[in-house]
mmCIF file of C-alpha atoms in Angstrom:
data_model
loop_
_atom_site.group_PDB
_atom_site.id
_atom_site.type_symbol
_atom_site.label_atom_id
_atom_site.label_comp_id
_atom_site.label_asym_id
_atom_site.label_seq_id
_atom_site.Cartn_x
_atom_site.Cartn_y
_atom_site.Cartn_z
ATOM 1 C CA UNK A 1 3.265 75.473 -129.149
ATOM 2 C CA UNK A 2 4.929 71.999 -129.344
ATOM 3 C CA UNK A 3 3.112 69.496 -128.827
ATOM 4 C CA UNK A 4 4.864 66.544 -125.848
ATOM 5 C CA UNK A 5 4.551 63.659 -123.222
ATOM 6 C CA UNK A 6 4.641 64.365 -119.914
ATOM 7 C CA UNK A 7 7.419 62.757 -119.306
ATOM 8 C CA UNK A 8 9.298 64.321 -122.709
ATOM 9 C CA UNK A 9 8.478 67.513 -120.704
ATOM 10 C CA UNK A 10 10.424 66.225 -117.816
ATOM 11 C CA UNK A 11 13.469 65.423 -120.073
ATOM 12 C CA UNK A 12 13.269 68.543 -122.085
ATOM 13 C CA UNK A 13 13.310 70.882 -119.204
ATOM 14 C CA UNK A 14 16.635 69.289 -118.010
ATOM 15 C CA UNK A 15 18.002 69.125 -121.268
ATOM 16 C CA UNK A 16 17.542 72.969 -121.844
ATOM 17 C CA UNK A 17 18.713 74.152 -118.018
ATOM 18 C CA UNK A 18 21.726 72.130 -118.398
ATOM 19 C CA UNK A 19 22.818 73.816 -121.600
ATOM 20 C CA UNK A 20 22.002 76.994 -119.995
ATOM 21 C CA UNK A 21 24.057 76.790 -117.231
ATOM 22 C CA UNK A 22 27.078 74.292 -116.572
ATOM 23 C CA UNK A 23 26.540 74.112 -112.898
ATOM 24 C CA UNK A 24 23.153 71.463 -113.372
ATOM 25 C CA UNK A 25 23.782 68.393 -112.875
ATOM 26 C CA UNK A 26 21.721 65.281 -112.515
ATOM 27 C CA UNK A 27 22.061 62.296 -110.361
ATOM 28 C CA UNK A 28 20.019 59.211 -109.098
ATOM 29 C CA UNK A 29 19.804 55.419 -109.587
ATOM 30 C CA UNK A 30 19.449 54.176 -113.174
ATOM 31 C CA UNK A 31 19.406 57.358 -114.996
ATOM 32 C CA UNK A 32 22.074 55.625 -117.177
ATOM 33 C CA UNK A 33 21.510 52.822 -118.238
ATOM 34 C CA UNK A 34 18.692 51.686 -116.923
ATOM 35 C CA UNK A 35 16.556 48.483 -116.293
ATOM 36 C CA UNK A 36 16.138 46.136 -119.503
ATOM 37 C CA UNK A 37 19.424 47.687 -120.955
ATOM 38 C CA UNK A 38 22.779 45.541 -121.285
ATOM 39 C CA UNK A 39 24.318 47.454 -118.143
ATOM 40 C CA UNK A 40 26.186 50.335 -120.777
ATOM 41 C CA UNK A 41 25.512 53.894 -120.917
ATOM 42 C CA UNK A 42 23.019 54.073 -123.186
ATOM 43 C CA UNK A 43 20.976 55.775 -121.277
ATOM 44 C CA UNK A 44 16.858 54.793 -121.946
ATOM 45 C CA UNK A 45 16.779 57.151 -118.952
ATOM 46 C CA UNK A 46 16.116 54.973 -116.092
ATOM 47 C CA UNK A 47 12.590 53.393 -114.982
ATOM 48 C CA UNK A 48 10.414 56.397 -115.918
ATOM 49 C CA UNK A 49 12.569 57.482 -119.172
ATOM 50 C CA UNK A 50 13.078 60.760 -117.551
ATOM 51 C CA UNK A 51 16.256 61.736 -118.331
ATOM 52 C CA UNK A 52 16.399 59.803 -121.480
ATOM 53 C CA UNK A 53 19.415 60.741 -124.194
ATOM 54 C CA UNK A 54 21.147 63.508 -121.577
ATOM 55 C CA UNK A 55 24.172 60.896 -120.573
ATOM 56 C CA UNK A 56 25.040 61.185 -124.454
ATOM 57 C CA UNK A 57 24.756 64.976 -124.352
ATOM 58 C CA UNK A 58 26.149 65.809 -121.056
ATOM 59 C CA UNK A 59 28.362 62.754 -119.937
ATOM 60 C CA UNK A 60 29.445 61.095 -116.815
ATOM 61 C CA UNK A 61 30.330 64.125 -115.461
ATOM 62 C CA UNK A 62 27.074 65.832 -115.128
ATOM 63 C CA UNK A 63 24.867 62.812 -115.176
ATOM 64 C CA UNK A 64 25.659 60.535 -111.918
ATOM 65 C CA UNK A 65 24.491 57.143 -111.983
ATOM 66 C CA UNK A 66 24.484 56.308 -108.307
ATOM 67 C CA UNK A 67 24.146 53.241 -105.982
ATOM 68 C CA UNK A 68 21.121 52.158 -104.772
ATOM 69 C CA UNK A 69 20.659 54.288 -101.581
ATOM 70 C CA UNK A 70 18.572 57.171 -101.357
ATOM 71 C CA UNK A 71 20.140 58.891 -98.551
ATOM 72 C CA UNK A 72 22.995 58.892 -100.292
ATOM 73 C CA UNK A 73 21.449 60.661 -103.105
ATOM 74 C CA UNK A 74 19.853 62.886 -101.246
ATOM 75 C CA UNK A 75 23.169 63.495 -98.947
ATOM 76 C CA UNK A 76 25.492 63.973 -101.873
ATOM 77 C CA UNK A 77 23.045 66.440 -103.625
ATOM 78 C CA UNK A 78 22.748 68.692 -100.335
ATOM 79 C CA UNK A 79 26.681 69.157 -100.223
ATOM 80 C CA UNK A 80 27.090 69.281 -104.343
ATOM 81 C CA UNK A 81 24.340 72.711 -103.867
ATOM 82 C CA UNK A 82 26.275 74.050 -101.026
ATOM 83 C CA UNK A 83 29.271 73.612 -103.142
ATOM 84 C CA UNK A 84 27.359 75.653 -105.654
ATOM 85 C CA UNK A 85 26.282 73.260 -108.062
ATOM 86 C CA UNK A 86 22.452 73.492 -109.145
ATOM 87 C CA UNK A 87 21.917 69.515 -108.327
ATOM 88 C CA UNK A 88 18.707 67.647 -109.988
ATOM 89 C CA UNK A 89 18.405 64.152 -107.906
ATOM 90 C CA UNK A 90 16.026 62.038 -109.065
ATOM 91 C CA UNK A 91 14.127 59.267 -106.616
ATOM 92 C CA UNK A 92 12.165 56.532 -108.941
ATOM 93 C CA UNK A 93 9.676 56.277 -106.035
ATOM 94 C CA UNK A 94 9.296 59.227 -103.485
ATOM 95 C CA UNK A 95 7.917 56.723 -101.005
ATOM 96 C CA UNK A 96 11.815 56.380 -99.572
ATOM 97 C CA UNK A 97 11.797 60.098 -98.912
ATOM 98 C CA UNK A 98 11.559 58.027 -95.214
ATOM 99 C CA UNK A 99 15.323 57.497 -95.328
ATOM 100 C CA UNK A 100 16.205 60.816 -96.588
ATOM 101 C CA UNK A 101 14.775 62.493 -93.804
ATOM 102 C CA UNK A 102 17.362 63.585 -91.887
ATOM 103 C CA UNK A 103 19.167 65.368 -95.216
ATOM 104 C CA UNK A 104 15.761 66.697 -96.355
ATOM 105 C CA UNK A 105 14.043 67.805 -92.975
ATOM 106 C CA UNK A 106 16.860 68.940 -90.627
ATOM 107 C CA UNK A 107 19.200 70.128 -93.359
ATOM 108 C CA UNK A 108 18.334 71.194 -96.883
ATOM 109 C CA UNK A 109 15.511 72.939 -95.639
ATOM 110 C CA UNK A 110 17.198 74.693 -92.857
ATOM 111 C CA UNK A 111 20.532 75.655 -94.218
ATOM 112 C CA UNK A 112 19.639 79.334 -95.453
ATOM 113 C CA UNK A 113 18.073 79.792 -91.628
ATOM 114 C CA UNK A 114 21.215 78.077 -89.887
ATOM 115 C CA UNK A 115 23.906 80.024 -91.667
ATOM 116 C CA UNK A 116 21.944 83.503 -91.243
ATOM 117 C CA UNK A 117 21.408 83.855 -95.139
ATOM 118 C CA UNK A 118 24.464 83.514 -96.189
ATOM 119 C CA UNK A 119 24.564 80.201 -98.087
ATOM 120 C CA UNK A 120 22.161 78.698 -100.947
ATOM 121 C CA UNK A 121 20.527 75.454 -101.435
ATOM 122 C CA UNK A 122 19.843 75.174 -105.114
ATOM 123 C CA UNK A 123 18.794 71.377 -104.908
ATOM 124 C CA UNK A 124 15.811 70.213 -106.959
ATOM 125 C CA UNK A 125 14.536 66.518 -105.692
ATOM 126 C CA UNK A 126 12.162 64.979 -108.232
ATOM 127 C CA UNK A 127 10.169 62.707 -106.637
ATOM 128 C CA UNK A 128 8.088 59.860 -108.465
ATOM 129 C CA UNK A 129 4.721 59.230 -106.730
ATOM 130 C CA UNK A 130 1.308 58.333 -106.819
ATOM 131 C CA UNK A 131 -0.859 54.769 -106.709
ATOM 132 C CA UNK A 132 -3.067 53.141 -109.462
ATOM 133 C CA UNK A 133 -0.144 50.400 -111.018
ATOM 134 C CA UNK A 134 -0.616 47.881 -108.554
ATOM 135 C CA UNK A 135 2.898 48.437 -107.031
ATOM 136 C CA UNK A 136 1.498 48.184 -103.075
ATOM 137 C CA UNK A 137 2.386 49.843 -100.394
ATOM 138 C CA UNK A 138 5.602 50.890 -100.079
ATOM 139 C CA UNK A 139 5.732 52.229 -103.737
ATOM 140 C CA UNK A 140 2.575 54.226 -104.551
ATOM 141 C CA UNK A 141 2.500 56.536 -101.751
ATOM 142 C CA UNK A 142 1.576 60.444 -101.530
ATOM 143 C CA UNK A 143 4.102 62.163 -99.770
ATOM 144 C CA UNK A 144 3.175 65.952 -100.628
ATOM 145 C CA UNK A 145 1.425 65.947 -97.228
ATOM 146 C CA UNK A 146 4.741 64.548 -95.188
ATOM 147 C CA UNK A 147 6.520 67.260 -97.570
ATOM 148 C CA UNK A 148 4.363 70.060 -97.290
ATOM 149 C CA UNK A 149 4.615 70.241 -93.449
ATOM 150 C CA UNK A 150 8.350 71.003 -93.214
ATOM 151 C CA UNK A 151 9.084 74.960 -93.520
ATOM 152 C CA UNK A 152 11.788 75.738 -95.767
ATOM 153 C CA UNK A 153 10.824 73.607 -98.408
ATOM 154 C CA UNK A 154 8.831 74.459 -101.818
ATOM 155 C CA UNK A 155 6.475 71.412 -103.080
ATOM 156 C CA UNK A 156 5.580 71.322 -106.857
ATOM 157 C CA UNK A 157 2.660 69.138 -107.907
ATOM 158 C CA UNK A 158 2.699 69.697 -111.687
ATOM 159 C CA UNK A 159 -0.707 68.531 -113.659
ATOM 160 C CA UNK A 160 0.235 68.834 -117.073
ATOM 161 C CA UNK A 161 3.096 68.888 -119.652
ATOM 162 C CA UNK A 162 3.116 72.741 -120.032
ATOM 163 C CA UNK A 163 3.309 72.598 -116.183
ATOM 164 C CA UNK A 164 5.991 70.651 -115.897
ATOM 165 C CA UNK A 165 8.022 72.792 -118.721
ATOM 166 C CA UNK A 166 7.296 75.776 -116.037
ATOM 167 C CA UNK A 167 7.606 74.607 -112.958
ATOM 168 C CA UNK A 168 10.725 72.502 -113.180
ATOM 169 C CA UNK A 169 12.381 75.437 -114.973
ATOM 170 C CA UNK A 170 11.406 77.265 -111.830
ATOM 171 C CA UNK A 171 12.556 74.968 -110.120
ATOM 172 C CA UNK A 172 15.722 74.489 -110.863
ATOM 173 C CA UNK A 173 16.420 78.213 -111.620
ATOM 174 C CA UNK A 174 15.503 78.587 -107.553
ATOM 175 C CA UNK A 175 18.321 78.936 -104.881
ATOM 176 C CA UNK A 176 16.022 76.947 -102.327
ATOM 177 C CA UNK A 177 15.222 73.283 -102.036
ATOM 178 C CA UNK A 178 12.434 72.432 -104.191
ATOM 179 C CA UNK A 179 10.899 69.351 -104.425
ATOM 180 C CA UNK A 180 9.295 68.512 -107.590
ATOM 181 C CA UNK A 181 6.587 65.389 -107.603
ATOM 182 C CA UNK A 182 5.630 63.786 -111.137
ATOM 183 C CA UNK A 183 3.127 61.226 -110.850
ATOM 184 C CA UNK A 184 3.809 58.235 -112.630
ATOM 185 C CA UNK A 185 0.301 57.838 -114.035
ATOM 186 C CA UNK A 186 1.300 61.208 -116.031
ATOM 187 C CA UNK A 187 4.018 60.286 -117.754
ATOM 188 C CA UNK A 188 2.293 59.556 -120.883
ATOM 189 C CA UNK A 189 -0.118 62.557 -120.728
ATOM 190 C CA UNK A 190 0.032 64.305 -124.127
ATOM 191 C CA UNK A 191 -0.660 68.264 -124.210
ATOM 192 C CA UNK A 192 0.763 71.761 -125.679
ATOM 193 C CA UNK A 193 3.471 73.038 -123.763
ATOM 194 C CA UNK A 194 4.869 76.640 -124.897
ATOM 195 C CA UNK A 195 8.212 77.291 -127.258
ATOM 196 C CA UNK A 196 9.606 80.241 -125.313
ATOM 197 C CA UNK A 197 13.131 79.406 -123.537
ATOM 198 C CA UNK A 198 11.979 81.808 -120.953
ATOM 199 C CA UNK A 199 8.672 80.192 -119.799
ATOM 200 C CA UNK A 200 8.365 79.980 -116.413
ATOM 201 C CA UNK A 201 5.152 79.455 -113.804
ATOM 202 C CA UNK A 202 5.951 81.354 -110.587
ATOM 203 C CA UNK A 203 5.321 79.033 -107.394
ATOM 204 C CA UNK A 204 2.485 79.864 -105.233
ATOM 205 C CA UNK A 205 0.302 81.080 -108.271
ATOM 206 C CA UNK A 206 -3.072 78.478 -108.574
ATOM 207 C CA UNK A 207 -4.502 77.865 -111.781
ATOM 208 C CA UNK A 208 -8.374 77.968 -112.466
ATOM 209 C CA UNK A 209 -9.007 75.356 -115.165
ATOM 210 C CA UNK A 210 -12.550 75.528 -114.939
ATOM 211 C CA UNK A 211 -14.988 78.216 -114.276
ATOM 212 C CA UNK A 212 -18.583 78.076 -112.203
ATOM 213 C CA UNK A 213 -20.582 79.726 -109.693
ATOM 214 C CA UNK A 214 -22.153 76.425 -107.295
ATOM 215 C CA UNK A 215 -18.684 74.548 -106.298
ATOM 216 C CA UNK A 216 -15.092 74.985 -105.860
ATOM 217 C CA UNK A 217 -13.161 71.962 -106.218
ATOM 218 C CA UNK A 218 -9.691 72.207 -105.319
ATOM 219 C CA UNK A 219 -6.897 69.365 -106.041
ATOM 220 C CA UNK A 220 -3.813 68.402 -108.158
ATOM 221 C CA UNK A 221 -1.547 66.202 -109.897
ATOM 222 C CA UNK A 222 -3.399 63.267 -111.498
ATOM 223 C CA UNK A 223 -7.112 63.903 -109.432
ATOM 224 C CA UNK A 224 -6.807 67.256 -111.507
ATOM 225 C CA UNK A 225 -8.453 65.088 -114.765
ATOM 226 C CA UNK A 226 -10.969 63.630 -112.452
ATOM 227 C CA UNK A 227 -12.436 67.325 -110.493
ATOM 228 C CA UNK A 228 -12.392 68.371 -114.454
ATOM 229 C CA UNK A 229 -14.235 65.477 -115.605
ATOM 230 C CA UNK A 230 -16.978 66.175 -113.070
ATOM 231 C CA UNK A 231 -16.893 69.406 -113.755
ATOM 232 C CA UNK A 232 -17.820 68.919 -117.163
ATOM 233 C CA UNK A 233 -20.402 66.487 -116.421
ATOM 234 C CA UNK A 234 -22.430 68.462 -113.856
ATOM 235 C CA UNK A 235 -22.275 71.517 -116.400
ATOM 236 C CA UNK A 236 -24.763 69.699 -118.968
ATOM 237 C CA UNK A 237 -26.693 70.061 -115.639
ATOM 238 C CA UNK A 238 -26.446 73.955 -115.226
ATOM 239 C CA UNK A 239 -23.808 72.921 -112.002
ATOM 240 C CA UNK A 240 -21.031 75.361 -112.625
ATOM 241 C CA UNK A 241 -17.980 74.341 -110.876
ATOM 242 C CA UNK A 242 -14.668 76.421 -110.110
ATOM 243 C CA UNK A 243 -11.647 73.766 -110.553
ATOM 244 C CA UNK A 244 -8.125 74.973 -108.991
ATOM 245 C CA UNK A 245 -5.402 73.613 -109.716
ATOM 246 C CA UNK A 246 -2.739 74.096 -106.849
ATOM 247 C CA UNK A 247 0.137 73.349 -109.027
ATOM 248 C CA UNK A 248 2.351 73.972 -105.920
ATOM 249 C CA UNK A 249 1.037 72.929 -101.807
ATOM 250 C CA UNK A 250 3.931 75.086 -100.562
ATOM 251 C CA UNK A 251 3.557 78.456 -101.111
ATOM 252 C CA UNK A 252 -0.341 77.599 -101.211
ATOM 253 C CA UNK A 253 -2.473 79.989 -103.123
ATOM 254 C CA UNK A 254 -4.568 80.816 -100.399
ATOM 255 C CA UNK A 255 -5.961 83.740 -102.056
ATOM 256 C CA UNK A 256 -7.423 81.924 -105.430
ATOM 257 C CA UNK A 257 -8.621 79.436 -103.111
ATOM 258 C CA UNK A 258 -10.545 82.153 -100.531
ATOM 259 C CA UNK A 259 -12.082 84.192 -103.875
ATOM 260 C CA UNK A 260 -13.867 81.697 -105.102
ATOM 261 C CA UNK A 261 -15.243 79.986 -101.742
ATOM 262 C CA UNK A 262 -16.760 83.753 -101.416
ATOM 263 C CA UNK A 263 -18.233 83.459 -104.651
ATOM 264 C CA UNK A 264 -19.302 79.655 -104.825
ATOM 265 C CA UNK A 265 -20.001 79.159 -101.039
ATOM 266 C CA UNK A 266 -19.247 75.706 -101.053
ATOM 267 C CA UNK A 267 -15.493 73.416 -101.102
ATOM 268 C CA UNK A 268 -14.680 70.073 -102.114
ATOM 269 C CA UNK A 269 -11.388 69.442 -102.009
ATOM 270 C CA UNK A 270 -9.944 66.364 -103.576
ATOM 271 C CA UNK A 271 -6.179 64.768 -102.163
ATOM 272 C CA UNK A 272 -4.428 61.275 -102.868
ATOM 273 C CA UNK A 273 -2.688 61.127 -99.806
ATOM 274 C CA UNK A 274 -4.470 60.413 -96.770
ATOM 275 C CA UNK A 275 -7.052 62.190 -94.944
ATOM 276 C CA UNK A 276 -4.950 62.649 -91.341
ATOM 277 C CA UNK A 277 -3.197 65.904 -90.700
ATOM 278 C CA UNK A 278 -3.005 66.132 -94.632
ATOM 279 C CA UNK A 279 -3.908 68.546 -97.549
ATOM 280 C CA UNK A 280 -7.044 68.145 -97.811
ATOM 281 C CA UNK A 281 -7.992 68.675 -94.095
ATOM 282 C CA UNK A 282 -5.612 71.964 -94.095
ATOM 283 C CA UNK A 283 -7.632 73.806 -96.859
ATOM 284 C CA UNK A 284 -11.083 73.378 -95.563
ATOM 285 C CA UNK A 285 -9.734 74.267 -92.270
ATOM 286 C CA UNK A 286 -8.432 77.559 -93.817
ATOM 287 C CA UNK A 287 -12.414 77.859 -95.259
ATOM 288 C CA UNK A 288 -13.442 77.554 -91.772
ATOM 289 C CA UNK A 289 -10.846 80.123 -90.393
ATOM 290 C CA UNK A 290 -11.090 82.964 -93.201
ATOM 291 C CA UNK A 291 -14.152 82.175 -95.383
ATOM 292 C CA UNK A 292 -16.840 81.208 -92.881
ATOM 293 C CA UNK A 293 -19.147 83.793 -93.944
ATOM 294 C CA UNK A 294 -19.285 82.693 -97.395
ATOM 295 C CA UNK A 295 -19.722 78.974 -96.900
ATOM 296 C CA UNK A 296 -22.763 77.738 -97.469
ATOM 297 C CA UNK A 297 -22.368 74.131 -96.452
ATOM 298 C CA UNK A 298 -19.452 72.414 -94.409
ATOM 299 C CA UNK A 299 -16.738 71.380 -96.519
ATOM 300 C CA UNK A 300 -16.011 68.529 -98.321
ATOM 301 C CA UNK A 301 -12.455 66.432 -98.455
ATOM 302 C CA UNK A 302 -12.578 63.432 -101.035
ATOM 303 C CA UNK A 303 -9.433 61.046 -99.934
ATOM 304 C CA UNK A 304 -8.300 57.558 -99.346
ATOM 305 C CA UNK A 305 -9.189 56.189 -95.962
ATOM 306 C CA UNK A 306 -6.573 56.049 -93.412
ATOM 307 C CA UNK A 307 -5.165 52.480 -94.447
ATOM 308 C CA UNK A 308 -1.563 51.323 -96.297
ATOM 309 C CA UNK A 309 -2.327 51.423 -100.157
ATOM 310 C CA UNK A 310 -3.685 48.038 -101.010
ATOM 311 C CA UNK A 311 -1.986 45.562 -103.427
ATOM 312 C CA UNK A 312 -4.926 43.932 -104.769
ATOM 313 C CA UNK A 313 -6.005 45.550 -108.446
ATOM 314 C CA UNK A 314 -9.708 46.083 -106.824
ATOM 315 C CA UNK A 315 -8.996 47.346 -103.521
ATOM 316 C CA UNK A 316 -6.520 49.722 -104.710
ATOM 317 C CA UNK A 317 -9.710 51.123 -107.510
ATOM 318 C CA UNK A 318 -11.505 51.158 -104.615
ATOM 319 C CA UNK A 319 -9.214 52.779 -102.321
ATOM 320 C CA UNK A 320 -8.342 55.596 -104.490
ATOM 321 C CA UNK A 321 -11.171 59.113 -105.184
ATOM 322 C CA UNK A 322 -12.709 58.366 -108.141
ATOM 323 C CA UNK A 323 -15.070 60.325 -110.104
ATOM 324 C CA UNK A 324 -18.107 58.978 -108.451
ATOM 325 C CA UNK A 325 -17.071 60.031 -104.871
ATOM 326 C CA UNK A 326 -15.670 63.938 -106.520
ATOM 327 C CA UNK A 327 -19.360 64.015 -108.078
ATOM 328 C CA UNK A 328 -20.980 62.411 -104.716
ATOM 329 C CA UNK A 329 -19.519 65.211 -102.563
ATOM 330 C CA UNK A 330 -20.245 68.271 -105.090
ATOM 331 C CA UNK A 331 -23.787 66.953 -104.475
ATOM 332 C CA UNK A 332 -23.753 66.664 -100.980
ATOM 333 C CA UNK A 333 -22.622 69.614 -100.766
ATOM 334 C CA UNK A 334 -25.225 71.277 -103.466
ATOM 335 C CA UNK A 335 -27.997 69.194 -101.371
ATOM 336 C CA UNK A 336 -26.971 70.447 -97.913
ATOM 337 C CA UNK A 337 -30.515 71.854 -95.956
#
């Protein structure tokens, strides 16, 4: 086991598919270069130092500093997979996914359906999201939820660095779109992640960090450390709680999700984006469609209110689920009758 950042994960995993096959490329604003550097390409890997040192080892050629336009990114990575390229575009903040949509929605995501199979879309979009840096509104959005809606599209919501080492291999081995969201309060998250050049993490397979027979909190991404941190709190009470990790929203593990309702009887589910027609709200209505039996207490969703992201340092803390709300609800829902 090697022992890396989050965000060294990120870079790694590129690194290693691009010397493994010729057809990955990477492309996006400021991945050369970069903000802070004297305009050359010397490549601190852009805002996030995500793809830092790869213009050195792959070149111009392979890693496309672009203009500042998303759609364009988005556009020229659709037609460079058709084309049969395995493209990796990176957006520094998946809240302009809004300008992309056209490329994303109505075609990446349809192509294999409107050419009956016989083309590929091998496009990996790596999206940076996620609040808590005072960056407001338009730049510390959720978008899974947006994301997760449109069929033909995976979503990968990677937790840790060995996550990110095999999902984005995944990833960008697949010959569908994929989009891949790292949230930018992860980047400098330090765990193992495994040697083996062949470790993968299939999509649609949950992870159960935590084990216990009262709860089952459900969640991803950066709330992941939060559900676990409760977790481990209420077990010096003799609360045992079942934490899932999704690690991908579509395919959704329904099944790791439905076995442990029917053994804990009780769901809190815990989502950054907000609580309309989102994540949170779609997995306790699939308790109440195929585990209503088991529960013993309506379920819980821990989320933002329905309200832009706030600027201010406090309103954002407060705008945000926090530990105290995750541990709230797990009550409330230990408490009910």
């Amino acid at each position: 086991m090697a022992q890396m950042m989050y965000r060294e994960a990120v870079v790694s995993t590129i690194a290693e598919e691009m010397e493994r096959d010729p057809n990955v490329v990477m492309l996006g604003e400021d991945i050369v270069g970069g903000m802070g550097t004297a305009g050359g390409p010397e490549a601190i890997g852009g805002i996030w130092s995500t793809s830092v040192g790869l213009f050195d080892k792959f070149g111009k050629e392979r890693m496309i500093d672009t203009p500042i336009s998303e759609s364009a990114i988005i556009g020229a990575a659709s037609g460079l997979a058709l084309a049969g390229k395995r493209p990796i575009a990176e957006l520094m903040f998946a809240d302009f996914i809004g300008v992309c949509l056209d490329q994303i929605w109505n075609q990446m995501a349809k192509f294999r359906y409107m050419f009956g199979g016989k083309t590929r879309c091998p496009a990996v979009l790596r999206l940076v999201y996620g609040a808590g840096y005072n960056a407001a509104a338009q730049h510390s959005q959720s978008v899974h939820q947006i994301l997760t809606g449109m069929p033909g599209l995976k979503v990968v919501m990677p937790s840790s660095p060995a996550d990110v080492k095999g999902l984005l291999r995944t990833a960008i081995r697949d010959d569908d779109p994929v989009v891949f969201l790292e949230h930018k309060a992860l980047y400098g998250m330090k765990g193992d992640v495994p040697d083996d050049p062949n470790f993968t993490i299939p999509f649609g397979h949950a992870r159960l960090t935590r084990a216990g027979e009262d709860v089952t909190i459900v969640s991803s991404g950066l709330l992941l450390g939060f559900c676990e941190a409760v977790a481990d709190k209420l077990a010096q009470e003799g609360i045992g709680c079942d934490v899932i990790d999704l690690r991908t929203t579509s395919p959704l593990d329904e099944e790791a999700i439905l076995d442990s309702i029917e053994v804990t009887g009780r769901l809190v589910v815990v989502d950054e984006a907000p609580p309309r027609c989102g994540l949170a709200a779609d997995i306790c209505a699939l308790a109440a469609a195929k585990a209503f039996s088991s529960l013993k207490a309506p379920p819980q969703a821990v989320t933002p209110p329905h309200t832009p992201i706030p600027f201010a340092r406090e309103l954002e803390s407060a705008y945000l689920p926090s530990t105290d709300k995750i541990e709230a609800a797990v009550r409330k829902v230990l408490g009910w009758r």
